[in-house]
Short mmCIF file of C-alpha atoms and ligand atoms in Angstrom, two decimals:
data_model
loop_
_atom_site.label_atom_id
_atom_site.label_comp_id
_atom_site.label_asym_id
_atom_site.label_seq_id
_atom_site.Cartn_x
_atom_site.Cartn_y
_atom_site.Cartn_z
CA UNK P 67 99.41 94.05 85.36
CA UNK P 68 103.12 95.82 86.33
CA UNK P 69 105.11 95.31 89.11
CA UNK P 70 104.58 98.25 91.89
CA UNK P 71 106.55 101.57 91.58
CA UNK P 72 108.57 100.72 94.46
CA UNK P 73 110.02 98.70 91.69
CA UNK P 74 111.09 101.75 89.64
CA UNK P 75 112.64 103.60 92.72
CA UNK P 76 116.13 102.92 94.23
CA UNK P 77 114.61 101.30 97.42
CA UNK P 78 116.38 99.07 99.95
CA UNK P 79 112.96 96.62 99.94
CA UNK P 80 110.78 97.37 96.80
CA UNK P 81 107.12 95.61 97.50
CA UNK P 82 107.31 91.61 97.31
CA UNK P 83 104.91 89.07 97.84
CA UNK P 84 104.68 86.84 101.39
CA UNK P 85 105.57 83.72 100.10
CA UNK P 86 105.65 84.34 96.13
CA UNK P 87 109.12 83.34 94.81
CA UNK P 88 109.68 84.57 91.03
CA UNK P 89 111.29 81.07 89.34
CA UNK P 90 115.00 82.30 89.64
CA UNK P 91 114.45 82.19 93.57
CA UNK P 92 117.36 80.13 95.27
CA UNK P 93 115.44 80.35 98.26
CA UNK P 94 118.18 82.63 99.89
CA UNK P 95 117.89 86.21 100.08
CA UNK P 96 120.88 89.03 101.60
CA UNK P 97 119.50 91.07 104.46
CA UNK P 98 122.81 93.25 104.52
CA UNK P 99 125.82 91.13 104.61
CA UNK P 100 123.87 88.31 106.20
CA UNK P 101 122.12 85.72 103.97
CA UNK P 102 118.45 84.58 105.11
CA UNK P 103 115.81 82.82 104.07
CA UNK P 104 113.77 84.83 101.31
CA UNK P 105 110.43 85.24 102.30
CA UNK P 106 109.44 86.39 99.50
CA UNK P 107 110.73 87.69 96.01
CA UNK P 108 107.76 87.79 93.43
CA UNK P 109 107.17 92.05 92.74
CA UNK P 110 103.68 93.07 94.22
CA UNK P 111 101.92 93.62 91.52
CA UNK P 112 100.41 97.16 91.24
CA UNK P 113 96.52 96.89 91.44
CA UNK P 114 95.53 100.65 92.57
CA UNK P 115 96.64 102.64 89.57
CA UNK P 116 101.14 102.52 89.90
CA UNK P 117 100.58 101.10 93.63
CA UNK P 118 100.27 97.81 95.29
CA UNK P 119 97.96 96.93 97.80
CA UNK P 120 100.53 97.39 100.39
CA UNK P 121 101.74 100.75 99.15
CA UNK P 122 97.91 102.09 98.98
CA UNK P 123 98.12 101.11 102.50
CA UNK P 124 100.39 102.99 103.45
CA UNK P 125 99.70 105.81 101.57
CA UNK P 126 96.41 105.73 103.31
CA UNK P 127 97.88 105.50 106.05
CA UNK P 128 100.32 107.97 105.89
CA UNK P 129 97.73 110.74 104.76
CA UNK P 130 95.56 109.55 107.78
CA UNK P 131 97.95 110.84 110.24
CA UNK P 132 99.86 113.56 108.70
CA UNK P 133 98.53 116.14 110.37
CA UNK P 134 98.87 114.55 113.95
CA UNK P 135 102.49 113.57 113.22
CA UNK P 136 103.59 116.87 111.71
CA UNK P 137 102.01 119.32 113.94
CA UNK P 138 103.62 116.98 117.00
CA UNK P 139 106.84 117.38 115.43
CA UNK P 140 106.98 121.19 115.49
CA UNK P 141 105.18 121.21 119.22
CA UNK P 142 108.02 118.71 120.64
CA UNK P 143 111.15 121.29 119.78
CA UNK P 144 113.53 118.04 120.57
CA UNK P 145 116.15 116.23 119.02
CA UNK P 146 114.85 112.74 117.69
CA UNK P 147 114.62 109.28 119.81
CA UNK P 148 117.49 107.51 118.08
CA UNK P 149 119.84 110.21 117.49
CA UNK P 150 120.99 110.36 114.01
CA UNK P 151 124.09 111.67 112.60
CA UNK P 152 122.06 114.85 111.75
CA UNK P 153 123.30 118.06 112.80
CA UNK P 154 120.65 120.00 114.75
CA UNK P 155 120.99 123.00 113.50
CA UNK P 156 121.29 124.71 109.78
CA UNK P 157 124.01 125.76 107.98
CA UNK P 158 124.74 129.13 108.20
CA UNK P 159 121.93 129.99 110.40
CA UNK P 160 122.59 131.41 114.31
CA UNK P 161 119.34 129.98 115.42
CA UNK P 162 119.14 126.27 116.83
CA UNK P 163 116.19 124.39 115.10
CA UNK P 164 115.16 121.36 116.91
CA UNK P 165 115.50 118.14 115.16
CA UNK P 166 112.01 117.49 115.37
CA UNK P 167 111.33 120.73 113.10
CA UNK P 168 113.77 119.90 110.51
CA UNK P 169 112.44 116.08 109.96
CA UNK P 170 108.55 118.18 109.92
CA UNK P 171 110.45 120.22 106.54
CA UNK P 172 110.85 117.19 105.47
CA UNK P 173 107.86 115.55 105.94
CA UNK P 174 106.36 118.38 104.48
CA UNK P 175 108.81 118.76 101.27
CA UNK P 176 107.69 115.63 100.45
CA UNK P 177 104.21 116.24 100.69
CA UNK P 178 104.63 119.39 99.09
CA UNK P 179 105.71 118.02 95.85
CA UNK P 180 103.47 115.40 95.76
CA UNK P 181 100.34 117.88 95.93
CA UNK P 182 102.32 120.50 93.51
CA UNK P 183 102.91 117.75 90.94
CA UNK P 184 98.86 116.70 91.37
CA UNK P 185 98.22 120.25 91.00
CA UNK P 186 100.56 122.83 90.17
CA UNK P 187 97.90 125.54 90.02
CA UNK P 188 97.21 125.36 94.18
CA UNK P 189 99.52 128.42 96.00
CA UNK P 190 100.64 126.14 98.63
CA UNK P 191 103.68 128.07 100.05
CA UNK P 192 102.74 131.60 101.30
CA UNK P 193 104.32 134.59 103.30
CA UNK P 194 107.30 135.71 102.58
CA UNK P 195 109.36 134.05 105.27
CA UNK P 196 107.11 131.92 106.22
CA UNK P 197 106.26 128.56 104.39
CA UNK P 198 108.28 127.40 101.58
CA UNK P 199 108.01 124.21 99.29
CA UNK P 200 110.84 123.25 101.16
CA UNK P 201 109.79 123.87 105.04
CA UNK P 202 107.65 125.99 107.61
CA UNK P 203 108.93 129.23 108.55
CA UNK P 204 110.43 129.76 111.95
CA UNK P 205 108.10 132.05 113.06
CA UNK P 206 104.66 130.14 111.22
CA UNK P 207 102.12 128.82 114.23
CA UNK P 208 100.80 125.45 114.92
CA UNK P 209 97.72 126.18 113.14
CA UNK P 210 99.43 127.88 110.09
CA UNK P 211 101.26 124.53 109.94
CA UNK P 212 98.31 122.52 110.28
CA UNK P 213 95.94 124.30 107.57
CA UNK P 214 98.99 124.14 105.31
CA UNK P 215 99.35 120.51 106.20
CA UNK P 216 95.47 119.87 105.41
CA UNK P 217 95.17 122.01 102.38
CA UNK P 218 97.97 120.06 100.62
CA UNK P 219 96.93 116.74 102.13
CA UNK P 220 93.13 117.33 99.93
CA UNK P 221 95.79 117.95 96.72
CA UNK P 222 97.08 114.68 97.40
CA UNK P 223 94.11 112.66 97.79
CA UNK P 224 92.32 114.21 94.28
CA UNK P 225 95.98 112.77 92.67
CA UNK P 226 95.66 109.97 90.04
CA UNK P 227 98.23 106.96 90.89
CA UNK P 228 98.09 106.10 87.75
CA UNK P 229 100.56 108.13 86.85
CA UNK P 230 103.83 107.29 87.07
CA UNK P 231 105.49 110.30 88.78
CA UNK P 232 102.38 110.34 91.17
CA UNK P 233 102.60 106.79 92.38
CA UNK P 234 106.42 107.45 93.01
CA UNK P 235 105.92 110.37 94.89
CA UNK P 236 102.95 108.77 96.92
CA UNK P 237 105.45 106.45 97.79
CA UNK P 238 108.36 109.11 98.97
CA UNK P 239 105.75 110.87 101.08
CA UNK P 240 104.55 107.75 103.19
CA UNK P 241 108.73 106.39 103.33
CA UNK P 242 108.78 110.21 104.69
CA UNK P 243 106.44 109.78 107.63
CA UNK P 244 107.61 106.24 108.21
CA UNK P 245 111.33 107.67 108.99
CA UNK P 246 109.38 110.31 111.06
CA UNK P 247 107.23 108.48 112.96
CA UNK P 248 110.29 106.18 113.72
CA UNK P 249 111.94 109.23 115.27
CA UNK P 250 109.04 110.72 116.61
CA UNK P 251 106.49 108.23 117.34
CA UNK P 252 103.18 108.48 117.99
CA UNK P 253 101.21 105.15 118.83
CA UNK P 254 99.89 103.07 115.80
CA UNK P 255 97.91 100.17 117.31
CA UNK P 256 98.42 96.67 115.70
CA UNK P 257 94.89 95.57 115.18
CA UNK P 258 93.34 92.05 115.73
CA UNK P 259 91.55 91.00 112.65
CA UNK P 260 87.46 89.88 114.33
CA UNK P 261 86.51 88.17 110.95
CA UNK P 262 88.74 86.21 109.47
CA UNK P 263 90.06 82.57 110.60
CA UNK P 264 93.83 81.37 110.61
CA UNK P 265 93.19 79.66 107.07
CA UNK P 266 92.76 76.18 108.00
CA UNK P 267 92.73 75.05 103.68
CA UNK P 268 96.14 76.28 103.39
CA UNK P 269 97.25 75.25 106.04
CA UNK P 270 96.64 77.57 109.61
CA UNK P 271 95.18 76.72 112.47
CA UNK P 272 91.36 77.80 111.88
CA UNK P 273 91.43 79.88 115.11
CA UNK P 274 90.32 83.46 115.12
CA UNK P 275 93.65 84.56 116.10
CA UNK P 276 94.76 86.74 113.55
CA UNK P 277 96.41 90.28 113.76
CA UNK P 278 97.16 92.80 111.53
CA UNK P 279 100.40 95.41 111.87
CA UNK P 280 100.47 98.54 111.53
CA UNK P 281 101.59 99.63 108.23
CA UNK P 282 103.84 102.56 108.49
CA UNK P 283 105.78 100.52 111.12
CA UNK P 284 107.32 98.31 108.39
CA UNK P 285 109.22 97.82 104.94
CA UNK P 286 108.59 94.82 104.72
CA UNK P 287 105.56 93.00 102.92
CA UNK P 288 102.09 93.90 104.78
CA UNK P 289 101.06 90.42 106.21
CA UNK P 290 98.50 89.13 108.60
CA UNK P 291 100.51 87.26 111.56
CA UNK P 292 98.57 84.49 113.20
CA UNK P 293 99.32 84.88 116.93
CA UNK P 294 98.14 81.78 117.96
CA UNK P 295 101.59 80.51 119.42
CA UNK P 296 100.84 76.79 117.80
CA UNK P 297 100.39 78.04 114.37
CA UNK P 298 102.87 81.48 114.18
CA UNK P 299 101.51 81.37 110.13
CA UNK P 300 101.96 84.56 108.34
CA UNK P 301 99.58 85.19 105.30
CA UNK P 302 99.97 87.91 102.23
CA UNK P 303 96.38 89.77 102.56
CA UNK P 304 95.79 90.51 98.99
CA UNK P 305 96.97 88.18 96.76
CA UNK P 306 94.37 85.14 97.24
CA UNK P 307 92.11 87.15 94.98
CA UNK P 308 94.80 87.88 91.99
CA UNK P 309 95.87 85.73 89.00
CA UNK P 310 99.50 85.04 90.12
CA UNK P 311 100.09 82.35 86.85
CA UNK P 312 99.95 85.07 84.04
CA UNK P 313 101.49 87.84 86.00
CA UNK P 314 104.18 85.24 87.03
CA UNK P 315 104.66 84.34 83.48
CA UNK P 316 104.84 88.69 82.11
CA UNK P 317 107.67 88.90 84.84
CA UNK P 318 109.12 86.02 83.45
CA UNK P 319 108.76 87.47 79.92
CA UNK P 320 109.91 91.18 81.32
CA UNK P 321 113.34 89.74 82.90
CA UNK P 322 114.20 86.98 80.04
CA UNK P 323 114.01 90.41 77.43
ZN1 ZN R 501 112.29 84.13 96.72
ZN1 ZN R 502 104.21 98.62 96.75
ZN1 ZN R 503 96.99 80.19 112.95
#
């Protein structure tokens, strides 16, 4: 079992999990400049080929509402919610492109090179000034966009995580629509969880009061919050059914070498 390719990627927060420490945890962790209480420092380990469970998530996730998300973004022609420091319009070009179209390029970039790189034989770019690996054309319609969007989207899902360039570019495509769907939101619904109890053996409250987040809406590890104001437990989802001592003692191994 390895660590998830988050862990091979300069990322602010690679995968951890909820209430794993690795042994060289001083129980403090920096959240910028300010130093908090770590929640959590043991690597997910990757169970779904190069990707954790939260990561496959959110991949899911991510492919799951591409289409909506993208196709929004060029119908909106608007700069974003919390304006960036982006300019909002291209170098060297006289026409104004909306914020909203330029973060849809990039949305699409990154999808673009994850379906080239699962199969480089699929023409995915087409018309000369239209679509490029890189963004949609100016002039390319809402349903050019969207077909494009799909056709690359069933690439992506026939790709093999197992591989290491894969996984990592899995996991650039869903940090993709995260930052878009942070500008440009459209409504992901936190969920309450109908059959499972607040784990009363490890120590919740045994109510049925547990809800799970949406997953793009977050960095941080994918837990399920008990809501129950009483209890306020938080619970890692995946890892009750994994053999934390040995993969605790490879890490071990990995960062002693
Ligand atoms: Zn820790
Ligand atoms: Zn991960
Ligand atoms: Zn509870």
């Amino acid at each position: 079992m390895f660590p998830c390719v988050t862990h091979t990627l300069r990322m602010a927060k690679p995968c951890t999990v909820y209430g794993e420490h690795l042994p060289t945890c001083r129980g403090v962790a920096l959240d910028g400049e300010r130093a908090v209480a770590c929640e959590g420092c043991l690597p997910q380990p990757a169970t779904r080929g190069m990707l954790c469970e939260s990561c496959n998530e959110r991949y899911a996730a991510a492919i799951d509402i591409a289409v909506d998300l993208i196709t929004h973004m060029r119908s909106v022609e608007r700069g974003s919610v919390p304006d960036g420091p982006r300019s909002p319009t291209r170098p060297g070009s006289q026409v104004i492109v909306p914020t909203s179209w330029l973060t849809a390029d990039d949305t699409w970039a990154a999808l673009h090179e994850l379906a080239f790189r699962c199969d480089p034989s699929e023409p995915l770019a087409v018309r000369p000034g239209g679509t490029t690996a890189y963004g949609f054309g100016a002039q390319d319609t809402i349903e050019h966009v969207r077909d494009r969007v799909e056709l690359a989207l069933g690439i992506a899902q026939s790709g093999d995580t197992t591989d290491l360039h894969i996984a990592q570019l899995a996991v650039r495509f869903y940090r993709a629509i995260q930052r878009a769907l942070a500008a440009f939101p459209l409504e992901e619904y936190s969920r309450p969880l109908g059959y499972i109890a607040c784990p009363e053996h490890r120590g919740g409250c045994g109510h049925m009061t547990l809800e799970r987040r949406p997953p793009l809406q977050y960095l941080d590890p994918l837990v399920y919050r008990c809501v129950n104001p009483a209890c306020g437990s938080a619970w890692d989802p995946y890892i009750v059914e994994v053999d934390l001592a040995e993969y605790r003692r490879q890490i071990q191994a990995e960062q002693a070498a």
